[in-house]
Short mmCIF file of C-alpha atoms in Angstrom, two decimals:
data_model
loop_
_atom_site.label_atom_id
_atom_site.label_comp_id
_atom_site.label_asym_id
_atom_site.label_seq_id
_atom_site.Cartn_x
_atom_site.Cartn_y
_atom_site.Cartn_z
CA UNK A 160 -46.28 -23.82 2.08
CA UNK A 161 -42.87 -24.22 3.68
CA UNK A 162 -39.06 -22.86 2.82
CA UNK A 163 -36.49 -25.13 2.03
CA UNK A 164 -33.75 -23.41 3.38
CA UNK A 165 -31.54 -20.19 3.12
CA UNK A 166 -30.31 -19.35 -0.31
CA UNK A 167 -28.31 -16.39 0.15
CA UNK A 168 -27.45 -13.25 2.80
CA UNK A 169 -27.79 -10.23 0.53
CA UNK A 170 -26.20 -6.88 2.06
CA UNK A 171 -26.18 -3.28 0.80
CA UNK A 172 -22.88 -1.95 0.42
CA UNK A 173 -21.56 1.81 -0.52
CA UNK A 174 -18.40 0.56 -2.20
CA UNK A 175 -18.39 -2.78 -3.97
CA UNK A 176 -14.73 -3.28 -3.71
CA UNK A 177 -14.14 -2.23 -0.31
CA UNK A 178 -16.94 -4.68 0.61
CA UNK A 179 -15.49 -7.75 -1.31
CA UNK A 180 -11.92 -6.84 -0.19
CA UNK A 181 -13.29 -7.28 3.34
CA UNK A 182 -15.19 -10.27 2.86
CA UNK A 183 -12.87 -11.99 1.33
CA UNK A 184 -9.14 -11.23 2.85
CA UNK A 185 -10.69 -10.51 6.32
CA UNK A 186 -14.05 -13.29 6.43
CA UNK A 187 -12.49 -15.92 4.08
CA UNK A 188 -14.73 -15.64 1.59
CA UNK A 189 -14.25 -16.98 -1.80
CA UNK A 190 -16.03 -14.80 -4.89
CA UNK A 191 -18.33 -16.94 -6.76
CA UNK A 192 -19.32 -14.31 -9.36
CA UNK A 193 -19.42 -10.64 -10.61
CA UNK A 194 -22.32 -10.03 -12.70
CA UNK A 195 -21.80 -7.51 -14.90
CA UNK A 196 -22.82 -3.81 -13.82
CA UNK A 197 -26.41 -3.07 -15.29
CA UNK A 198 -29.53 -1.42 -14.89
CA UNK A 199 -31.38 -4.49 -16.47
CA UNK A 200 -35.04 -3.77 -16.18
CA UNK A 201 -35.92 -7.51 -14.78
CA UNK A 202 -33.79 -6.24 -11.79
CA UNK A 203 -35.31 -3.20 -11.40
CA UNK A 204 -38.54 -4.89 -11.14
CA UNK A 205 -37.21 -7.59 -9.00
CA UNK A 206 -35.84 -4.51 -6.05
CA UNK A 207 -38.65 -1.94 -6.74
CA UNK A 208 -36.12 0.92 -8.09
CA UNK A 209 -37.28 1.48 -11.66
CA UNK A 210 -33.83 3.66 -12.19
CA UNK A 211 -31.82 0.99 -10.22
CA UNK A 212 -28.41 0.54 -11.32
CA UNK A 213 -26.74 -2.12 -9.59
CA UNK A 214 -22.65 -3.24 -9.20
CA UNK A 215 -22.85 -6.74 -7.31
CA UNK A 216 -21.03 -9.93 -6.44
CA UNK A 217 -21.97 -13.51 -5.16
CA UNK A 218 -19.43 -14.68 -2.45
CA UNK A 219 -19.38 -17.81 -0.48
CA UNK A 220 -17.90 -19.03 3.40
CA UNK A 221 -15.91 -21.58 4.25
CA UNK A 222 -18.63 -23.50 5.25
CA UNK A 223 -20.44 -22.82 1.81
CA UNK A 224 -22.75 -20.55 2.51
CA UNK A 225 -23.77 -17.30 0.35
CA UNK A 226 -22.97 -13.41 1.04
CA UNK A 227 -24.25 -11.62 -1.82
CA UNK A 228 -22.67 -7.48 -2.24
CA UNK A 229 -24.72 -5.06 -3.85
CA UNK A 230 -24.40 -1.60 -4.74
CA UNK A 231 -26.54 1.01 -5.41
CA UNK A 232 -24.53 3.42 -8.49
CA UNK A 233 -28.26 4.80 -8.58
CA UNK A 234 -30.39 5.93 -6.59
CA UNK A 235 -27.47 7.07 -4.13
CA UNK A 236 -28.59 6.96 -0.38
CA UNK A 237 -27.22 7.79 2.77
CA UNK A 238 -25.92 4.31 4.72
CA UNK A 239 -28.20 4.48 7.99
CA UNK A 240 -26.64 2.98 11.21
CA UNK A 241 -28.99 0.22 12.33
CA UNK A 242 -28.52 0.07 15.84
CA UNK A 243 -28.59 -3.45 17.81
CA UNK A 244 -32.40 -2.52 18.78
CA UNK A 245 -33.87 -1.02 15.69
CA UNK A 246 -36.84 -3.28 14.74
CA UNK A 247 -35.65 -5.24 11.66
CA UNK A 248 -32.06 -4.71 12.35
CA UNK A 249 -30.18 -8.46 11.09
CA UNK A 250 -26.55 -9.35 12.23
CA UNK A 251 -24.29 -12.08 10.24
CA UNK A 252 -23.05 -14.37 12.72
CA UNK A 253 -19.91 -16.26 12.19
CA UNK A 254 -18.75 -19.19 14.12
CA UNK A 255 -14.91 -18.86 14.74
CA UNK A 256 -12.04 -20.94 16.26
CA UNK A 257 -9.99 -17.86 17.85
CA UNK A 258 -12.27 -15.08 18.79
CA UNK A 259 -9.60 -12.66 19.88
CA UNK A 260 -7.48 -13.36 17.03
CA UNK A 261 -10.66 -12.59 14.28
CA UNK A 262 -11.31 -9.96 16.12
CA UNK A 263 -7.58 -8.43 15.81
CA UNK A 264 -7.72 -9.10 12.30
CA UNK A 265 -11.18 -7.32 11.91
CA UNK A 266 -10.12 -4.54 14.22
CA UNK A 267 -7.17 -3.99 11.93
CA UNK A 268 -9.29 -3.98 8.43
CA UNK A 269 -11.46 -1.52 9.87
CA UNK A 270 -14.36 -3.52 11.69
CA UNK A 271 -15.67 -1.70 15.14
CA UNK A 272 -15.99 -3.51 17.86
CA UNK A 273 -19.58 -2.92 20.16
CA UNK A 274 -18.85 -5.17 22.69
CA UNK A 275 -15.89 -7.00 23.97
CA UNK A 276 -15.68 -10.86 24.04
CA UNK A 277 -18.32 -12.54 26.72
CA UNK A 278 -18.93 -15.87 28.20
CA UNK A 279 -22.11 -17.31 27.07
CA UNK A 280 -23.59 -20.38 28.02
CA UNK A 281 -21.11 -22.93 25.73
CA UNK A 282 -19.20 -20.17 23.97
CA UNK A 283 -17.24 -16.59 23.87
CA UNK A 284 -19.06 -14.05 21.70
CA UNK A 285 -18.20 -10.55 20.54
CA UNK A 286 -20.27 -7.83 18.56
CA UNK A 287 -18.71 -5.59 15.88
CA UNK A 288 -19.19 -3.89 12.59
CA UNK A 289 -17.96 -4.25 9.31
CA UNK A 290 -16.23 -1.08 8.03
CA UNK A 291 -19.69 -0.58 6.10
CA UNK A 292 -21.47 -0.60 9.38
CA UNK A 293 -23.16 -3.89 9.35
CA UNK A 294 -23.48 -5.68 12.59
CA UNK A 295 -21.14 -8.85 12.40
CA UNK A 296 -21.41 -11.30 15.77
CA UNK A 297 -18.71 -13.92 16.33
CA UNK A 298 -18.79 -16.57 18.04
CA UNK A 299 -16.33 -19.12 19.71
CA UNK A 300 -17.86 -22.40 20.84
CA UNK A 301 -16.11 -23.91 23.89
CA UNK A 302 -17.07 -27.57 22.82
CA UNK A 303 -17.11 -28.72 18.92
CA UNK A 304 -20.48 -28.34 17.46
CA UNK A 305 -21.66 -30.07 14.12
CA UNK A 306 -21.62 -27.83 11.09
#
């Protein structure tokens, strides 16, 4: 048995919009799709909820790879900080040209900066959050790397 590759990032979001406003003004994102909102009991099955109801959308990068949103409408939970050391705690790590000026943008759109920008190895990177809390990591290669 093997995996063929990554299909998709999925993150949980508290407000749909907010979250694909972000992603795509601030990350560059493009929406692929908004499924309708629904409660459809093959999803329910599929997360483990039974009285899931679900608002989602399918965005992709630049580089064509997939972010997909989702909401929980039902059951409502508190968002829980994952910190940077927390045992299953992921990051979405973006390679950028201009690390200070992402940053500035993200800073401005609400993103939280952990860490300022450090030399690396072959690179500048930077931890921060998305408004929503997820951990975001950029990084700035200092020679051109293939895609």
């Amino acid at each position: 048995m093997s995996v063929e590759s990554i299909d998709h990032i999925g993150l949980t979001v508290p407000d749909i919009e907010a979250a694909v406003a972000f992603y795509r003004d601030v990350v560059g994102c493009i929406v692929v799709s908004r499924p309708e909102p629904g409660s459809d009991q093959n999803v329910r099955r599929l997360v483990g909820v039974p009285d899931a109801k679900i608002r989602g959308a399918m965005l992709q990068t630049p580089a064509g790879q997939l972010i997909e949103l989702v909401m929980y409408e039902e059951p409502k939970k508190p968002a829980v900080l994952m910190e940077t050391t927390t045992p299953s705690a992921v990051h979405l790590a973006f390679r950028v040209q201009d690390i200070d000026g992402v940053l500035e943008g993200l800073k401005k759109m609400g993103s939280k900066p952990v860490s300022g920008p450090v030399q690396l190895g072959s690179g500048r990177f930077v931890y921060c959050r998305d408004p929503f809390g997820v951990l975001l990591e950029l990084i700035e290669p200092s020679v051109v790397l293939n895609a």
